[in-house]
mmCIF file of C-alpha atoms and ligand atoms in Angstrom:
data_model
loop_
_atom_site.group_PDB
_atom_site.id
_atom_site.type_symbol
_atom_site.label_atom_id
_atom_site.label_comp_id
_atom_site.label_asym_id
_atom_site.label_seq_id
_atom_site.Cartn_x
_atom_site.Cartn_y
_atom_site.Cartn_z
ATOM 1 C CA MET A 1 192.033 78.750 110.083
ATOM 2 C CA ILE A 2 190.444 82.099 110.890
ATOM 3 C CA ILE A 3 192.186 84.583 113.167
ATOM 4 C CA GLY A 4 190.062 87.371 114.656
ATOM 5 C CA VAL A 5 192.025 90.583 115.228
ATOM 6 C CA THR A 6 190.570 93.131 117.591
ATOM 7 C CA GLY A 7 191.497 95.986 119.902
ATOM 8 C CA GLY A 8 190.137 99.314 121.068
ATOM 9 C CA ILE A 9 190.065 102.468 118.958
ATOM 10 C CA GLY A 10 193.596 103.520 118.026
ATOM 11 C CA SER A 11 195.169 100.316 119.347
ATOM 12 C CA GLY A 12 196.883 99.633 116.028
ATOM 13 C CA LYS A 13 194.547 97.089 114.377
ATOM 14 C CA SER A 14 194.877 98.710 110.962
ATOM 15 C CA ALA A 15 198.645 99.018 111.253
ATOM 16 C CA ALA A 16 198.899 95.360 112.313
ATOM 17 C CA THR A 17 196.542 93.947 109.680
ATOM 18 C CA GLN A 18 198.336 95.925 106.982
ATOM 19 C CA ARG A 19 201.505 94.055 107.921
ATOM 20 C CA PHE A 20 199.685 90.698 107.731
ATOM 21 C CA GLN A 21 198.486 91.721 104.261
ATOM 22 C CA GLU A 22 202.080 92.401 103.242
ATOM 23 C CA HIS A 23 202.690 88.709 103.985
ATOM 24 C CA GLY A 24 199.936 87.869 101.484
ATOM 25 C CA ILE A 25 197.307 87.088 104.105
ATOM 26 C CA THR A 26 193.697 87.948 103.263
ATOM 27 C CA VAL A 27 192.162 90.399 105.712
ATOM 28 C CA VAL A 28 188.379 90.616 105.901
ATOM 29 C CA ASP A 29 187.602 94.003 107.447
ATOM 30 C CA ALA A 30 184.325 94.027 109.392
ATOM 31 C CA ASP A 31 184.256 97.834 109.326
ATOM 32 C CA LEU A 32 184.406 97.812 105.542
ATOM 33 C CA VAL A 33 181.711 95.123 105.339
ATOM 34 C CA SER A 34 179.452 97.133 107.659
ATOM 35 C CA ARG A 35 179.704 100.064 105.244
ATOM 36 C CA GLN A 36 179.113 97.876 102.183
ATOM 37 C CA VAL A 37 175.811 96.487 103.490
ATOM 38 C CA VAL A 38 174.355 100.022 103.604
ATOM 39 C CA GLN A 39 175.593 101.199 100.206
ATOM 40 C CA PRO A 40 173.034 103.083 98.066
ATOM 41 C CA GLY A 41 170.688 100.597 96.426
ATOM 42 C CA THR A 42 170.763 98.063 99.271
ATOM 43 C CA ARG A 43 167.591 96.939 101.041
ATOM 44 C CA ALA A 44 169.226 97.738 104.375
ATOM 45 C CA LEU A 45 169.685 101.386 103.423
ATOM 46 C CA ALA A 46 166.080 101.587 102.221
ATOM 47 C CA ALA A 47 164.898 100.154 105.557
ATOM 48 C CA ILE A 48 167.024 102.647 107.510
ATOM 49 C CA ALA A 49 165.732 105.570 105.436
ATOM 50 C CA ALA A 50 162.136 104.438 105.985
ATOM 51 C CA HIS A 51 162.681 104.073 109.731
ATOM 52 C CA PHE A 52 164.722 107.195 110.552
ATOM 53 C CA GLY A 53 163.596 109.476 107.743
ATOM 54 C CA GLU A 54 165.427 111.945 105.531
ATOM 55 C CA GLN A 55 167.595 113.215 108.396
ATOM 56 C CA VAL A 56 169.933 110.222 108.036
ATOM 57 C CA MET A 57 170.267 110.544 104.249
ATOM 58 C CA ARG A 58 172.734 112.709 102.411
ATOM 59 C CA ASP A 59 171.897 114.572 99.231
ATOM 60 C CA ASP A 60 173.834 112.065 97.117
ATOM 61 C CA GLY A 61 171.677 109.176 98.394
ATOM 62 C CA SER A 62 174.275 107.730 100.744
ATOM 63 C CA LEU A 63 173.855 107.180 104.462
ATOM 64 C CA ASP A 64 174.770 110.000 106.827
ATOM 65 C CA ARG A 65 176.611 107.740 109.242
ATOM 66 C CA ALA A 66 177.555 110.504 111.679
ATOM 67 C CA THR A 67 173.904 111.530 112.181
ATOM 68 C CA LEU A 68 172.766 107.935 112.515
ATOM 69 C CA ARG A 69 175.530 107.231 115.039
ATOM 70 C CA GLU A 70 174.464 110.300 117.025
ATOM 71 C CA ILE A 71 170.817 109.143 117.117
ATOM 72 C CA VAL A 72 171.505 105.590 118.257
ATOM 73 C CA PHE A 73 174.180 106.727 120.718
ATOM 74 C CA HIS A 74 171.440 108.509 122.671
ATOM 75 C CA ASP A 75 168.629 105.989 122.155
ATOM 76 C CA PRO A 76 169.132 102.328 123.160
ATOM 77 C CA ALA A 77 165.873 101.205 121.520
ATOM 78 C CA GLU A 78 166.907 102.677 118.180
ATOM 79 C CA LYS A 79 170.368 101.182 118.589
ATOM 80 C CA HIS A 80 168.755 97.804 119.125
ATOM 81 C CA TRP A 81 166.567 98.201 116.053
ATOM 82 C CA LEU A 82 169.543 99.095 113.904
ATOM 83 C CA GLU A 83 171.664 96.237 115.220
ATOM 84 C CA ALA A 84 168.855 93.722 114.681
ATOM 85 C CA LEU A 85 168.747 94.833 111.044
ATOM 86 C CA LEU A 86 172.464 95.072 110.354
ATOM 87 C CA HIS A 87 174.199 92.397 112.422
ATOM 88 C CA PRO A 88 172.794 89.393 110.513
ATOM 89 C CA LEU A 89 173.562 91.071 107.170
ATOM 90 C CA ILE A 90 177.102 91.926 108.238
ATOM 91 C CA ARG A 91 177.620 88.439 109.578
ATOM 92 C CA ASP A 92 176.416 86.805 106.335
ATOM 93 C CA ALA A 93 178.681 89.035 104.258
ATOM 94 C CA ILE A 94 181.649 88.243 106.516
ATOM 95 C CA VAL A 95 180.971 84.498 106.327
ATOM 96 C CA THR A 96 180.872 84.683 102.521
ATOM 97 C CA ALA A 97 184.132 86.648 102.390
ATOM 98 C CA LEU A 98 185.817 84.191 104.770
ATOM 99 C CA GLN A 99 184.614 81.231 102.736
ATOM 100 C CA ASP A 100 185.951 82.791 99.536
ATOM 101 C CA SER A 101 189.391 83.464 101.003
ATOM 102 C CA LYS A 102 192.464 81.407 100.224
ATOM 103 C CA GLY A 103 195.828 80.962 101.920
ATOM 104 C CA PRO A 104 197.151 79.226 105.044
ATOM 105 C CA TYR A 105 194.918 81.330 107.268
ATOM 106 C CA THR A 106 192.614 84.350 107.004
ATOM 107 C CA ILE A 107 192.173 87.346 109.262
ATOM 108 C CA LEU A 108 188.869 88.825 110.350
ATOM 109 C CA SER A 109 189.620 92.324 111.610
ATOM 110 C CA SER A 110 186.852 93.771 113.741
ATOM 111 C CA PRO A 111 186.765 96.457 116.438
ATOM 112 C CA LEU A 112 183.639 94.742 117.807
ATOM 113 C CA LEU A 113 184.752 91.138 117.403
ATOM 114 C CA LEU A 114 184.051 90.275 121.050
ATOM 115 C CA GLU A 115 181.076 92.601 121.561
ATOM 116 C CA SER A 116 179.118 91.491 118.475
ATOM 117 C CA GLY A 117 179.479 87.701 118.652
ATOM 118 C CA GLN A 118 181.679 87.697 115.526
ATOM 119 C CA ASP A 119 184.239 85.814 117.607
ATOM 120 C CA GLN A 120 182.074 82.721 116.994
ATOM 121 C CA LEU A 121 183.382 82.820 113.425
ATOM 122 C CA VAL A 122 187.063 82.595 114.379
ATOM 123 C CA ASP A 123 189.449 79.940 115.688
ATOM 124 C CA ARG A 124 191.692 82.332 117.611
ATOM 125 C CA VAL A 125 191.483 85.885 118.916
ATOM 126 C CA LEU A 126 194.506 88.156 118.511
ATOM 127 C CA VAL A 127 194.194 91.273 120.660
ATOM 128 C CA ILE A 128 196.224 94.358 119.810
ATOM 129 C CA ASP A 129 196.777 95.793 123.254
ATOM 130 C CA VAL A 130 197.971 99.273 124.115
ATOM 131 C CA PRO A 131 198.199 101.302 127.334
ATOM 132 C CA GLU A 132 195.304 103.767 127.516
ATOM 133 C CA ALA A 133 197.462 106.914 127.515
ATOM 134 C CA LEU A 134 199.089 105.851 124.231
ATOM 135 C CA GLN A 135 195.731 104.818 122.804
ATOM 136 C CA LEU A 136 194.343 108.287 123.526
ATOM 137 C CA GLU A 137 197.409 110.034 122.143
ATOM 138 C CA ARG A 138 197.497 108.033 118.887
ATOM 139 C CA THR A 139 193.753 108.326 118.281
ATOM 140 C CA LEU A 140 193.831 112.099 118.816
ATOM 141 C CA SER A 141 196.763 112.554 116.481
ATOM 142 C CA ARG A 142 195.092 110.367 113.825
ATOM 143 C CA ASP A 143 191.490 111.673 114.050
ATOM 144 C CA GLY A 144 191.744 115.066 115.791
ATOM 145 C CA GLY A 145 188.688 115.874 117.913
ATOM 146 C CA SER A 146 188.489 116.279 121.651
ATOM 147 C CA GLU A 147 189.885 114.099 124.411
ATOM 148 C CA ASP A 148 186.353 113.815 125.861
ATOM 149 C CA THR A 149 184.995 112.325 122.612
ATOM 150 C CA VAL A 150 187.768 109.748 122.398
ATOM 151 C CA ARG A 151 187.352 108.867 126.072
ATOM 152 C CA ALA A 152 183.593 108.380 125.528
ATOM 153 C CA ILE A 153 184.312 105.956 122.673
ATOM 154 C CA MET A 154 186.879 104.107 124.791
ATOM 155 C CA ASP A 155 184.372 103.864 127.664
ATOM 156 C CA ALA A 156 181.717 102.411 125.347
ATOM 157 C CA GLN A 157 184.111 99.681 124.185
ATOM 158 C CA LEU A 158 185.100 96.599 126.132
ATOM 159 C CA SER A 159 187.624 97.417 128.845
ATOM 160 C CA ARG A 160 191.243 96.535 128.230
ATOM 161 C CA GLN A 161 191.121 93.876 130.937
ATOM 162 C CA ARG A 162 187.979 92.174 129.652
ATOM 163 C CA ARG A 163 189.284 92.155 126.102
ATOM 164 C CA LEU A 164 192.597 90.629 127.199
ATOM 165 C CA ALA A 165 190.761 87.985 129.210
ATOM 166 C CA ARG A 166 189.307 86.650 125.948
ATOM 167 C CA ALA A 167 192.509 86.754 123.904
ATOM 168 C CA THR A 168 194.214 83.672 122.523
ATOM 169 C CA ASP A 169 197.177 85.759 121.397
ATOM 170 C CA VAL A 170 198.275 89.286 122.339
ATOM 171 C CA ILE A 171 200.513 91.844 120.657
ATOM 172 C CA VAL A 172 201.403 94.755 122.921
ATOM 173 C CA ASN A 173 201.720 97.795 120.654
ATOM 174 C CA ASP A 174 203.639 100.108 122.975
ATOM 175 C CA GLY A 175 206.775 100.541 120.888
ATOM 176 C CA ASP A 176 207.354 102.088 117.476
ATOM 177 C CA LEU A 177 205.910 100.833 114.181
ATOM 178 C CA ALA A 178 209.020 98.776 113.423
ATOM 179 C CA GLN A 179 208.485 96.913 116.697
ATOM 180 C CA LEU A 180 204.831 96.297 115.851
ATOM 181 C CA ASN A 181 205.833 94.944 112.442
ATOM 182 C CA ARG A 182 208.356 92.576 114.015
ATOM 183 C CA ALA A 183 205.708 91.304 116.441
ATOM 184 C CA VAL A 184 203.301 90.717 113.539
ATOM 185 C CA ASP A 185 206.028 88.901 111.591
ATOM 186 C CA GLN A 186 206.539 86.512 114.519
ATOM 187 C CA GLN A 187 202.818 85.976 114.906
ATOM 188 C CA HIS A 188 202.559 85.257 111.187
ATOM 189 C CA GLU A 189 205.257 82.571 111.480
ATOM 190 C CA HIS A 190 203.355 81.039 114.405
ATOM 191 C CA TYR A 191 200.047 81.015 112.523
ATOM 192 C CA GLN A 192 201.660 79.430 109.490
ATOM 193 C CA ARG A 193 202.990 76.621 111.675
ATOM 194 C CA LEU A 194 199.584 76.162 113.302
ATOM 195 C CA ALA A 195 197.840 76.161 109.937
ATOM 196 C CA ALA A 196 200.256 73.505 108.660
ATOM 197 C CA LEU A 197 199.524 71.383 111.751
ATOM 198 C CA ARG A 198 195.798 71.761 111.254
ATOM 199 C CA GLY A 199 196.074 70.855 107.584
ATOM 200 C CA GLY A 200 198.118 67.774 108.397
ATOM 201 C CA ARG A 201 195.845 66.130 110.902
ATOM 202 C CA THR A 202 192.415 64.574 110.722
ATOM 203 C CA GLY A 203 190.815 65.459 114.056
ATOM 204 C CA ARG A 204 190.722 68.551 116.241
ATOM 205 C CA GLY A 205 192.945 69.396 119.198
ATOM 206 C CA GLN A 206 196.696 69.607 119.646
ATOM 207 C CA GLU A 207 197.144 73.240 118.747
ATOM 208 C CA SER A 208 198.313 75.930 121.158
HETATM 209 P P1 LIG B 301 193.027 101.124 114.925
HETATM 210 O O1 LIG B 301 192.896 100.568 113.539
HETATM 211 O O2 LIG B 301 193.093 100.080 115.980
HETATM 212 O O3 LIG B 301 192.006 102.193 115.262
HETATM 213 P P2 LIG B 301 195.466 102.303 113.845
HETATM 214 O O4 LIG B 301 196.189 101.142 113.297
HETATM 215 O O5 LIG B 301 194.786 103.232 112.897
HETATM 216 O O6 LIG B 301 194.448 101.860 115.020
HETATM 217 O O7 LIG B 301 196.503 103.127 114.753
HETATM 218 C C1 LIG B 301 196.124 104.383 115.326
HETATM 219 C C2 LIG B 301 197.131 105.446 114.953
HETATM 220 O O8 LIG B 301 198.351 105.171 115.634
HETATM 221 C C3 LIG B 301 197.473 105.485 113.474
HETATM 222 O O9 LIG B 301 197.719 106.804 113.088
HETATM 223 C C4 LIG B 301 198.749 104.637 113.399
HETATM 224 O O10 LIG B 301 199.565 105.023 112.330
HETATM 225 C C5 LIG B 301 199.405 104.952 114.724
HETATM 226 N N1 LIG B 301 200.195 103.828 115.263
HETATM 227 C C6 LIG B 301 199.805 102.544 115.411
HETATM 228 N N2 LIG B 301 200.774 101.803 115.971
HETATM 229 C C7 LIG B 301 201.804 102.639 116.196
HETATM 230 C C8 LIG B 301 203.123 102.490 116.745
HETATM 231 N N3 LIG B 301 203.548 101.302 117.207
HETATM 232 N N4 LIG B 301 203.916 103.570 116.787
HETATM 233 C C9 LIG B 301 203.485 104.761 116.332
HETATM 234 N N5 LIG B 301 202.275 104.990 115.803
HETATM 235 C C10 LIG B 301 201.433 103.941 115.730
#
């Protein structure tokens, strides 16, 4: 059983998935995978360097992600080109990691789970939901930067309402970290029961 975990920037995905990991659950992190597929020496990085030129490369041969992000943020055609290159590679790497994982269930953590079609890889979608004021406050205290920048990122992501509409399960992260951990603990119990049900039957259906 694969559980997709998603939420907007600063919603608490990392905090939540860390707690799942403490229960021994494997977490495949789509963000991490998306960085691995453009490591120095990969064909993807060579293709990006050939397409965008030296401006997106750092002196040490790694990708200058901030510059690349800036370019595609302002140019939809370039964004499309980059996504056409990277999305299949990221998806393949995620599928491999999910297939290799063990345990009652596995988590795929992805900020763009619903936007990128990665939700096709999961059985359930757990949304970490947070009121926007808290989301802004926590992101600013974690990353610094300006309120305008964070608001622009929030605006580019799926709205809270549309994300919630596609959730199977929701954790509202509007309390302290101890409260979040308790909510994750309960969700973990629930997923273990579901996984046991799935393992014990021959057909599909029945779960909720
Ligand atoms: P995401 O991975 O979704 O971007 P994080 O898990 O990094 O979000 O959370 C954003 C910031 O808010 C982090 O600094 C995290 O420690 C903090 N945070 C998350 N949940 C809570 C909470 N319930 N109470 C206080 N701080 C929190």
